[in-house]
Coordinates of C-alpha atoms in Angstrom, one line a residue:
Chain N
X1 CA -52.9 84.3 89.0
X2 CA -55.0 87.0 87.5
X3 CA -58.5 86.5 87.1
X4 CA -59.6 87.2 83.7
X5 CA -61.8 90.1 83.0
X6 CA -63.1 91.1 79.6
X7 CA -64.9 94.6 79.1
X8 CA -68.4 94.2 78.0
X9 CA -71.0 97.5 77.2
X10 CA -74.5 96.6 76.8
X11 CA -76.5 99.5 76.6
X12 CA -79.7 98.9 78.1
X13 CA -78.0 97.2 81.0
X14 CA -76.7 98.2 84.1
X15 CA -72.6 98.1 83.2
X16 CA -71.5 95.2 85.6
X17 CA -68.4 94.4 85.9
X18 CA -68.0 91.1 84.3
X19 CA -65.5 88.5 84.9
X20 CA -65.2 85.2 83.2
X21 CA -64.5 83.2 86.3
X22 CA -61.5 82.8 87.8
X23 CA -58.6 81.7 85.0
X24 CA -58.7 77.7 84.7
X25 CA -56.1 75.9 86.8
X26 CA -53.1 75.2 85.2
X27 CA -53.5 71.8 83.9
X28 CA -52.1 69.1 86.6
X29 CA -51.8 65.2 85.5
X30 CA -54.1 63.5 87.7
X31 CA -52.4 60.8 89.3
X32 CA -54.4 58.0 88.3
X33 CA -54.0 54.6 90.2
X34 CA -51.5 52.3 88.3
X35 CA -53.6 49.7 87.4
X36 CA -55.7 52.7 85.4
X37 CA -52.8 54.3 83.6
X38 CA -51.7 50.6 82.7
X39 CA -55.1 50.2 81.1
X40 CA -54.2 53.9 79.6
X41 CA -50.9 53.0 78.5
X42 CA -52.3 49.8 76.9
X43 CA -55.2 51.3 75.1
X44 CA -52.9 54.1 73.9
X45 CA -49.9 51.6 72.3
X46 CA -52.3 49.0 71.4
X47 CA -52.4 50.6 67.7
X48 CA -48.3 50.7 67.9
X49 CA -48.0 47.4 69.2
X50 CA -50.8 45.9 66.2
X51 CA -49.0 47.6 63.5
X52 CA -45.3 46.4 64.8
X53 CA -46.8 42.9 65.0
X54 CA -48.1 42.9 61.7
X55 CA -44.9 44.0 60.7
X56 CA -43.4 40.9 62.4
X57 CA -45.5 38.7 60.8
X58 CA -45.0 39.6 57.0
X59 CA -41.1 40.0 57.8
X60 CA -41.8 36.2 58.9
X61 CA -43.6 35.4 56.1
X62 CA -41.6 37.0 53.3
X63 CA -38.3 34.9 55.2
X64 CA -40.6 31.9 55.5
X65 CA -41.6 31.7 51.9
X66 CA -40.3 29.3 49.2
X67 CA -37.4 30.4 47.6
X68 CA -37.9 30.6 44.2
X69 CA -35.0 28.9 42.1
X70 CA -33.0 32.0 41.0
X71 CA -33.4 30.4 37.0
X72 CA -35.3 27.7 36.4
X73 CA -32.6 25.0 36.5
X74 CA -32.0 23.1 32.9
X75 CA -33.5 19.8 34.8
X76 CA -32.3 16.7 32.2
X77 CA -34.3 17.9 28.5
X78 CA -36.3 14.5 28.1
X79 CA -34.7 12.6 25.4
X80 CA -37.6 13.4 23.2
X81 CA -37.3 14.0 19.6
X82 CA -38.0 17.6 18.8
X83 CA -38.9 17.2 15.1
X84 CA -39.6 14.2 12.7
X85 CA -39.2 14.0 9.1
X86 CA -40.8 10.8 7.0
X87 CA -39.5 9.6 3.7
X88 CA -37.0 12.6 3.3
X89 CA -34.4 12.8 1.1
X90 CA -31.1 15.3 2.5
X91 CA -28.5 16.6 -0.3
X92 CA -25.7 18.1 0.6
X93 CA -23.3 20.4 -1.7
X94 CA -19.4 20.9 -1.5
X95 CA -18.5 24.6 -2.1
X96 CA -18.2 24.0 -6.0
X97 CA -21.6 22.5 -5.6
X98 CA -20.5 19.1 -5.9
X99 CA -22.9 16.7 -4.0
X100 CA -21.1 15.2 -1.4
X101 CA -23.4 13.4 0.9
X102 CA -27.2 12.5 -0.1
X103 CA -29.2 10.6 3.2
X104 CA -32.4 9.3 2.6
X105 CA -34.3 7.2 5.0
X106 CA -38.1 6.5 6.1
X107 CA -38.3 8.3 9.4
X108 CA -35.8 11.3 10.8
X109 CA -36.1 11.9 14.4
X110 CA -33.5 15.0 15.8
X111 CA -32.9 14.3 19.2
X112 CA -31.8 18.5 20.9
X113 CA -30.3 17.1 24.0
X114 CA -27.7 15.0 22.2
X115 CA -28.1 16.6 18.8
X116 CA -28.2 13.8 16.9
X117 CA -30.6 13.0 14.0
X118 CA -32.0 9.0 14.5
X119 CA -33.0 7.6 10.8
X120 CA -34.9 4.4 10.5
X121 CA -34.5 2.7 6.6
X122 CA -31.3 4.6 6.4
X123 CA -29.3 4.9 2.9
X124 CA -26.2 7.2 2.4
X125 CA -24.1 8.1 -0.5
X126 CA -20.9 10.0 -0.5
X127 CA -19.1 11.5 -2.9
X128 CA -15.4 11.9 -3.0
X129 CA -13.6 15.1 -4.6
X130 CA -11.8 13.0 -6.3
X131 CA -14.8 11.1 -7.5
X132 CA -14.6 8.1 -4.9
X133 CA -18.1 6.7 -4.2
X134 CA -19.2 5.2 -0.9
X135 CA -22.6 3.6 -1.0
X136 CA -24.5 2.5 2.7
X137 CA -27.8 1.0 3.6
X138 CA -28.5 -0.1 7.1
X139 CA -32.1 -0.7 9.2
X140 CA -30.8 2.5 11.7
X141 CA -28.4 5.1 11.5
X142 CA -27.3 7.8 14.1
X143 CA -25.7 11.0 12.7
X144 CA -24.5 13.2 14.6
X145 CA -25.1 17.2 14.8
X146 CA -22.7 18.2 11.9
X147 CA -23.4 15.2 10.0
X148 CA -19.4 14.3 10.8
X149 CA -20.1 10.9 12.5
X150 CA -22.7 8.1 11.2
X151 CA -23.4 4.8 13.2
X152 CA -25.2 2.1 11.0
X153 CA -26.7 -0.5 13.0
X154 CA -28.1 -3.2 12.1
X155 CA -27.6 -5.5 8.4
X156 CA -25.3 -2.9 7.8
X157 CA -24.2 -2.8 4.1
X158 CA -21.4 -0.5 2.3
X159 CA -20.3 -0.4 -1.0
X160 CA -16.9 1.5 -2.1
X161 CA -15.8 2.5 -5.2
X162 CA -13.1 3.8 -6.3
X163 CA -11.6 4.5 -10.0
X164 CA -11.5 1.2 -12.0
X165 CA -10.7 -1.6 -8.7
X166 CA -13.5 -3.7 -8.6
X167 CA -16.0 -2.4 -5.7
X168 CA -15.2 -3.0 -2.4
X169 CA -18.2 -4.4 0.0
X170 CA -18.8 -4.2 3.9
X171 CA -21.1 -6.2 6.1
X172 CA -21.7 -6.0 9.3
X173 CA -24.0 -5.4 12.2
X174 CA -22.6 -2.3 13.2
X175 CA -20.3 0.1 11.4
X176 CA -19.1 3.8 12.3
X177 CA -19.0 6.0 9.4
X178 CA -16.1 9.1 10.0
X179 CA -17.6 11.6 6.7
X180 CA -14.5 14.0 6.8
X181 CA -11.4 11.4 7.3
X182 CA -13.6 9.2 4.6
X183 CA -12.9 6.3 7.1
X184 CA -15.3 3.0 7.9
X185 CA -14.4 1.8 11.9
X186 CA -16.4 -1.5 13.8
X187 CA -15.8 -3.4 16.7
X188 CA -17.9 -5.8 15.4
X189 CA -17.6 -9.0 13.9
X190 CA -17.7 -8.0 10.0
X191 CA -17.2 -9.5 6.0
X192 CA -15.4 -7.7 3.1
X193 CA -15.5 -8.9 0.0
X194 CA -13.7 -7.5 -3.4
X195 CA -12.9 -9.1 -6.6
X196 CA -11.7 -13.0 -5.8
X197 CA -11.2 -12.2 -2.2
X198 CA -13.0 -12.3 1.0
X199 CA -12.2 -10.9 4.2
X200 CA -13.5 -11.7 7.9
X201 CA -12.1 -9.8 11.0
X202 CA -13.3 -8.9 14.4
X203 CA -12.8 -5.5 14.2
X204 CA -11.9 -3.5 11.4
X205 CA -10.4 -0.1 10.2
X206 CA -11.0 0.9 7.0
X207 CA -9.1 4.1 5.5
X208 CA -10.6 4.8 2.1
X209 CA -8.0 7.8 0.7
X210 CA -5.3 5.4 1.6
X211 CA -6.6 2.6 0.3
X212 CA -5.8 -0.1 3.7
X213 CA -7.8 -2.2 5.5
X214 CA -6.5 -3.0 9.2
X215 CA -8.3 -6.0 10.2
X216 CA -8.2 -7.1 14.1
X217 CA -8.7 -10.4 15.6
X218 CA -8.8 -14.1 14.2
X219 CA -8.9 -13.0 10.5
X220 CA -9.7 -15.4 7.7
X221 CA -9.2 -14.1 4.3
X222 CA -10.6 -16.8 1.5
X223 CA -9.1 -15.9 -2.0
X224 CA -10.8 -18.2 -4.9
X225 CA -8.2 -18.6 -7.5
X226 CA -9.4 -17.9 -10.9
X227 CA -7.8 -21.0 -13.1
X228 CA -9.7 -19.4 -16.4
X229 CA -7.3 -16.9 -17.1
X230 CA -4.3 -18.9 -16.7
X231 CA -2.1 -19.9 -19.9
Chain W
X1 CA -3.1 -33.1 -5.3
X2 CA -4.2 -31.9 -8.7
X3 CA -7.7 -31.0 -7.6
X4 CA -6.0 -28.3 -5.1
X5 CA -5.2 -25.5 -7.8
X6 CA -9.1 -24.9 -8.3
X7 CA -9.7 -24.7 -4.6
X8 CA -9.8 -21.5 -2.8
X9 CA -7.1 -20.4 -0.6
X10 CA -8.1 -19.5 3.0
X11 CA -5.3 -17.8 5.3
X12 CA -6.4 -17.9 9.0
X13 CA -4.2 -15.6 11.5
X14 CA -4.4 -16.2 15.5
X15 CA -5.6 -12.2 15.6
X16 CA -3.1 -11.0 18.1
X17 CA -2.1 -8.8 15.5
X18 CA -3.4 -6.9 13.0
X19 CA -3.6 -8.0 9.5
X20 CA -3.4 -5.0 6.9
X21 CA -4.5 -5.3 3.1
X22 CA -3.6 -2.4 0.6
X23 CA -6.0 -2.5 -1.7
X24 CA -3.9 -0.7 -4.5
X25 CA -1.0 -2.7 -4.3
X26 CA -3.2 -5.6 -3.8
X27 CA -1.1 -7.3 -1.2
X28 CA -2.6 -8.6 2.3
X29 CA 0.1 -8.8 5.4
X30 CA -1.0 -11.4 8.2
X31 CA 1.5 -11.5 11.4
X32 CA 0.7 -14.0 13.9
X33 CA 1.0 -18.4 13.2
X34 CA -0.5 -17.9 10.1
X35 CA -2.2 -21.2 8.2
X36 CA -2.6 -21.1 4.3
X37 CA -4.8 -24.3 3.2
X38 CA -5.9 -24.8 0.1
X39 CA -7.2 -28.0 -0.3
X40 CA -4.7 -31.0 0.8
X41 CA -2.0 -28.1 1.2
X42 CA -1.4 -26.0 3.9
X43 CA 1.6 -23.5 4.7
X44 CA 1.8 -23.0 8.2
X45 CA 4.6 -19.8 9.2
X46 CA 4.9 -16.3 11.4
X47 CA 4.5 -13.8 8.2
X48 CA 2.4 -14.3 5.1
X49 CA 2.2 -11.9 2.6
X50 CA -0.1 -12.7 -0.6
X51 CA -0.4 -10.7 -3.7
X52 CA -3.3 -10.9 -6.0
X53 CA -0.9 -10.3 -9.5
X54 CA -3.9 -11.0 -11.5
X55 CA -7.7 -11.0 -11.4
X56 CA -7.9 -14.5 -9.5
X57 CA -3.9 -15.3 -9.4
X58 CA -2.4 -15.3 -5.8
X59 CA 0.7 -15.5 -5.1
X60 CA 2.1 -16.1 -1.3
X61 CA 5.7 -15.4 0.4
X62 CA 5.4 -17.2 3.7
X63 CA 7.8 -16.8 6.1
X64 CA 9.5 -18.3 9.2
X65 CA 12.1 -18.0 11.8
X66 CA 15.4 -20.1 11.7
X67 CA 13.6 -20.9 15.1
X68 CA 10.6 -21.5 13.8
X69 CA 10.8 -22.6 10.0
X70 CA 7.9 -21.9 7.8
X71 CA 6.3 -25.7 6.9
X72 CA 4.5 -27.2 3.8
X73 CA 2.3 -29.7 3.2
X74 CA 0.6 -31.6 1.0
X75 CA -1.4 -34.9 0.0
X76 CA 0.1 -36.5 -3.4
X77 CA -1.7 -38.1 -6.0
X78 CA -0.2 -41.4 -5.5
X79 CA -2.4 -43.2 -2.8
X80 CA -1.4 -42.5 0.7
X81 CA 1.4 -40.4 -0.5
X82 CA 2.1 -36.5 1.8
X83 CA 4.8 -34.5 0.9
X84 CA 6.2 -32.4 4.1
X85 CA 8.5 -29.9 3.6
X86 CA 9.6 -26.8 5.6
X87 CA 12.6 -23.9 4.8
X88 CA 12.6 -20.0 6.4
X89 CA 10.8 -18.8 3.4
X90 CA 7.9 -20.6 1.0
X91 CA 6.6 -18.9 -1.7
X92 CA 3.6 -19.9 -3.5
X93 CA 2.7 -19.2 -6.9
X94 CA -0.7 -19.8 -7.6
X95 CA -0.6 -19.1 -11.4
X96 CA 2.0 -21.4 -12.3
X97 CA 0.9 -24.0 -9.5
X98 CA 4.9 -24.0 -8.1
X99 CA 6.7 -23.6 -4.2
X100 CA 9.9 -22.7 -3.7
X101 CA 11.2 -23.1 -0.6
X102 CA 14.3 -21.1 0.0
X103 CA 16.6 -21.0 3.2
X104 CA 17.8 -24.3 4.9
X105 CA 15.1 -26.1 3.0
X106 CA 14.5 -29.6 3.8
X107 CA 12.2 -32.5 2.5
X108 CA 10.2 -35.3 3.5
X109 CA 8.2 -37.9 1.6
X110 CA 5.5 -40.2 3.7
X111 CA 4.4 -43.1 2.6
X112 CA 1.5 -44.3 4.6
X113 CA 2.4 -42.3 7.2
X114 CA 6.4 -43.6 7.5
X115 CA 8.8 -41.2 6.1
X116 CA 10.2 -42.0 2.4
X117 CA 12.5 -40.1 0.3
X118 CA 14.2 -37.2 2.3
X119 CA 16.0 -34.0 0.8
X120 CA 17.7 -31.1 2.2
X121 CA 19.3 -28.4 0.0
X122 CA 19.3 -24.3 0.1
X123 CA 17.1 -24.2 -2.9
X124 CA 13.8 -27.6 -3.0
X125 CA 11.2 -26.3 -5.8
X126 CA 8.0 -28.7 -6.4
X127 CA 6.3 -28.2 -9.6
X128 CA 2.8 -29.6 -9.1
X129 CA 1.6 -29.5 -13.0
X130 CA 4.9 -31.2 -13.9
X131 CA 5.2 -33.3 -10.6
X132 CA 8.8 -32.7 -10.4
X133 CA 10.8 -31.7 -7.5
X134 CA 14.3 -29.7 -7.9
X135 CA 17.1 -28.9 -5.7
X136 CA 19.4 -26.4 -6.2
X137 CA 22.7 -26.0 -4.3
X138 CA 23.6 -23.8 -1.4
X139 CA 24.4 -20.1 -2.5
X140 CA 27.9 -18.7 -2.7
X141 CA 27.8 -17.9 0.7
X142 CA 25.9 -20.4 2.9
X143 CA 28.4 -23.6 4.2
X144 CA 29.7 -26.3 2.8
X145 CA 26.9 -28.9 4.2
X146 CA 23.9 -26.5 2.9
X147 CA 25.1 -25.9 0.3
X148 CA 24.9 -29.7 -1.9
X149 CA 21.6 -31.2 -1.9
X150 CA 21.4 -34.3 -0.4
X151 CA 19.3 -36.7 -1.7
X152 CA 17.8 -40.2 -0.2
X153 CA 15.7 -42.9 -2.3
X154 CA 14.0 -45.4 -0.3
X155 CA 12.9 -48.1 -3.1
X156 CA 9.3 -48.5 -2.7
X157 CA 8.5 -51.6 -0.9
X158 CA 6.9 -53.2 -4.1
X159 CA 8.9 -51.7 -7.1
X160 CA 6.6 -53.3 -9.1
X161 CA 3.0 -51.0 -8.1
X162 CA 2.9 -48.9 -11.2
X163 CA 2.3 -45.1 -10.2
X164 CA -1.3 -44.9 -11.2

């Protein structure tokens, strides 16, 4: 190899040939004893292998983590009422604006998860087109969303009128309502009464356009003659 | 008796089936060993229909199988006296106090519990105001044996015990 030399002129001195020392030695790994490039090798990954561990971990973490619930599932709505109402009064209008059904009851509670309203004190009056009047007071009613379906429970009472027949009257415990199909349905033991006769049935179906009473089970119907307005 | 016109008429069904009432016709339908009593009487048959033809006037059709006749009954007046009747249809007619019974109609009367005077004739209608029973022959087309009432008297065992 050729030594380096480098020109250098200083005046006032003697011009020596200069010459940087001999050009470095071309740079040759220095086999190190294993043990020493092990320590090398570790001290020189240790960074490498801290970062991919770290990586590890919060790969293990994320997997590890609770999953959250993709929506938060509709877990059973508590049957809890979502509004009240107290001593209300409910009208309801017919396209013509005829009032068809009027509810008015001492405490309203709307239930959302079966949409149905739950009045205590309950009275009802509906209204046919054709001018028929059905009259109901009971200690609880259910109605349902779309005010189609009313249960009266308890010392259930209805009244129905219709043109000139003498009023027609319901008692029972329990008595299901149908508002469109105008009907009166129970299972339950029950009384009607009209005019000079008396009605008790089982169970009962009562169709009001049509005018007929089914009556189910041991029936006893007690009609008290009327002897004044014989001849 | 008498006292029955003024008493209220109760018709009791077994409830195996329905019983239907139509209010504007004002006629009630009960199916099913049906039981009208009104006081001492009481109509026992499979089919009753009653009509109310006037504010507090019934009327009754009750009716039976040739199987099964429908049956009448009913406490007399006269002390220890029940009249029992039965025929495949009664009717009732609560305004005017009269049965008819029509179809095969036959007639029994007890007397302290032994049967009296018997009758059978197509036609056997008891007027209660006038107390007066009348049989009517068979019609046209029912048989010979149906169709003449037949009548039988038993004296009464003292003749002399005026009715009261």
């Amino acid at each position: 190899m050729k030594p380096v030399s480098a020109e250098l002129h200083l005046p006032d001195l003697p011009e020596v040939p200069v010459a940087i020392g001999p050009e470095p030695a071309p740079y040759r790994p220095v086999q190190l004893p294993w043990t020493e490039r092990l320590r090398q090798a570790l001290l020189n990954y240790l960074p490498l292998a801290l970062m991919v561990l770290a990586a590890l971990l919060s790969w293990w973490l994320v997997r590890s983590a609770p999953r959250p619930d993709t929506a938060t599932a509709p877990g059973a709505v508590r049957h809890e009422a979502d509004y009240q109402l107290e001593r209300f009064q409910l009208q309801r209008y017919d396209a013509e604006g005829r009032p068809t059904v009027r509810l008015e009851g001492d405490k309203l509670r709307h239930y959302p998860d079966t949409d149905e309203h739950e009045i205590d004190a309950v009275r009802l009056w509906l209204t046919g087109t054709d001018g028929r009047q059905t009259e109901a007071t009971a200690r609880q009613a259910v109605v349902d969303g779309d005010g189609q379906r009313v249960r009266l429970a308890g010392d259930v009472q209805v009244r129905s009128q219709a043109g000139d027949e003498p009023p027609l009257w319901f008692e029972g415990q329990q008595l299901l309502v149908l508002v469109p199909e105008r009907q009166l349905r129970t299972e339950q033991p029950v009384r009607v009464r009209q005019g000079h006769s008396e009605f008790t049935a089982a169970a009962l179906v009562f169709d009001e356009p049509r005018r007929t009473l089914q009556l189910q089970g041991r029936l006893r119907a007690t009609l008290t003659p009327d002897k004044s307005t014989r001849r | 008796e008498r006292a029955d016109r003024t008493k209220p008429l109760v018709v009791e069904s077994d409830g195996k089936k329905a019983a239907s009432v139509d209010l504007s016709k004002r006629t009630t339908t009960v199916v099913g060993n049906v039981v009208i009593t009104q006081g001492t009487l009481q109509i026992k048959a499979d089919k009753v229909d009653v009509r109310e033809d006037a504010p507090g006037r019934f009327s009754a059709t009750a009716l039976g199988s040739a199987a099964q006749p429908a049956t009448f009954r009913q406490k007399r007046d006269r002390v220890d006296e029940v009249i029992e009747a039965q025929a495949l249809r009664i009717e009732y007619d609560g305004g005017a106090d009269r049965i008819r019974l029509v179809g095969e109609a036959r007639m029994r009367i007890l007397r302290a519990g032994q049967p009296a005077d018997e009758a059978t004739a197509a036609v056997i209608v008891y007027d209660q105001p006038g107390d007066t029973l009348t049989f009517e022959g068979g019609s046209p087309g029912s048989s010979a044996a149906a169709s003449r009432p037949r009548l039988v008297f038993v004296p009464r065992a003292e003749s002399t015990e005026a009715p009261r």
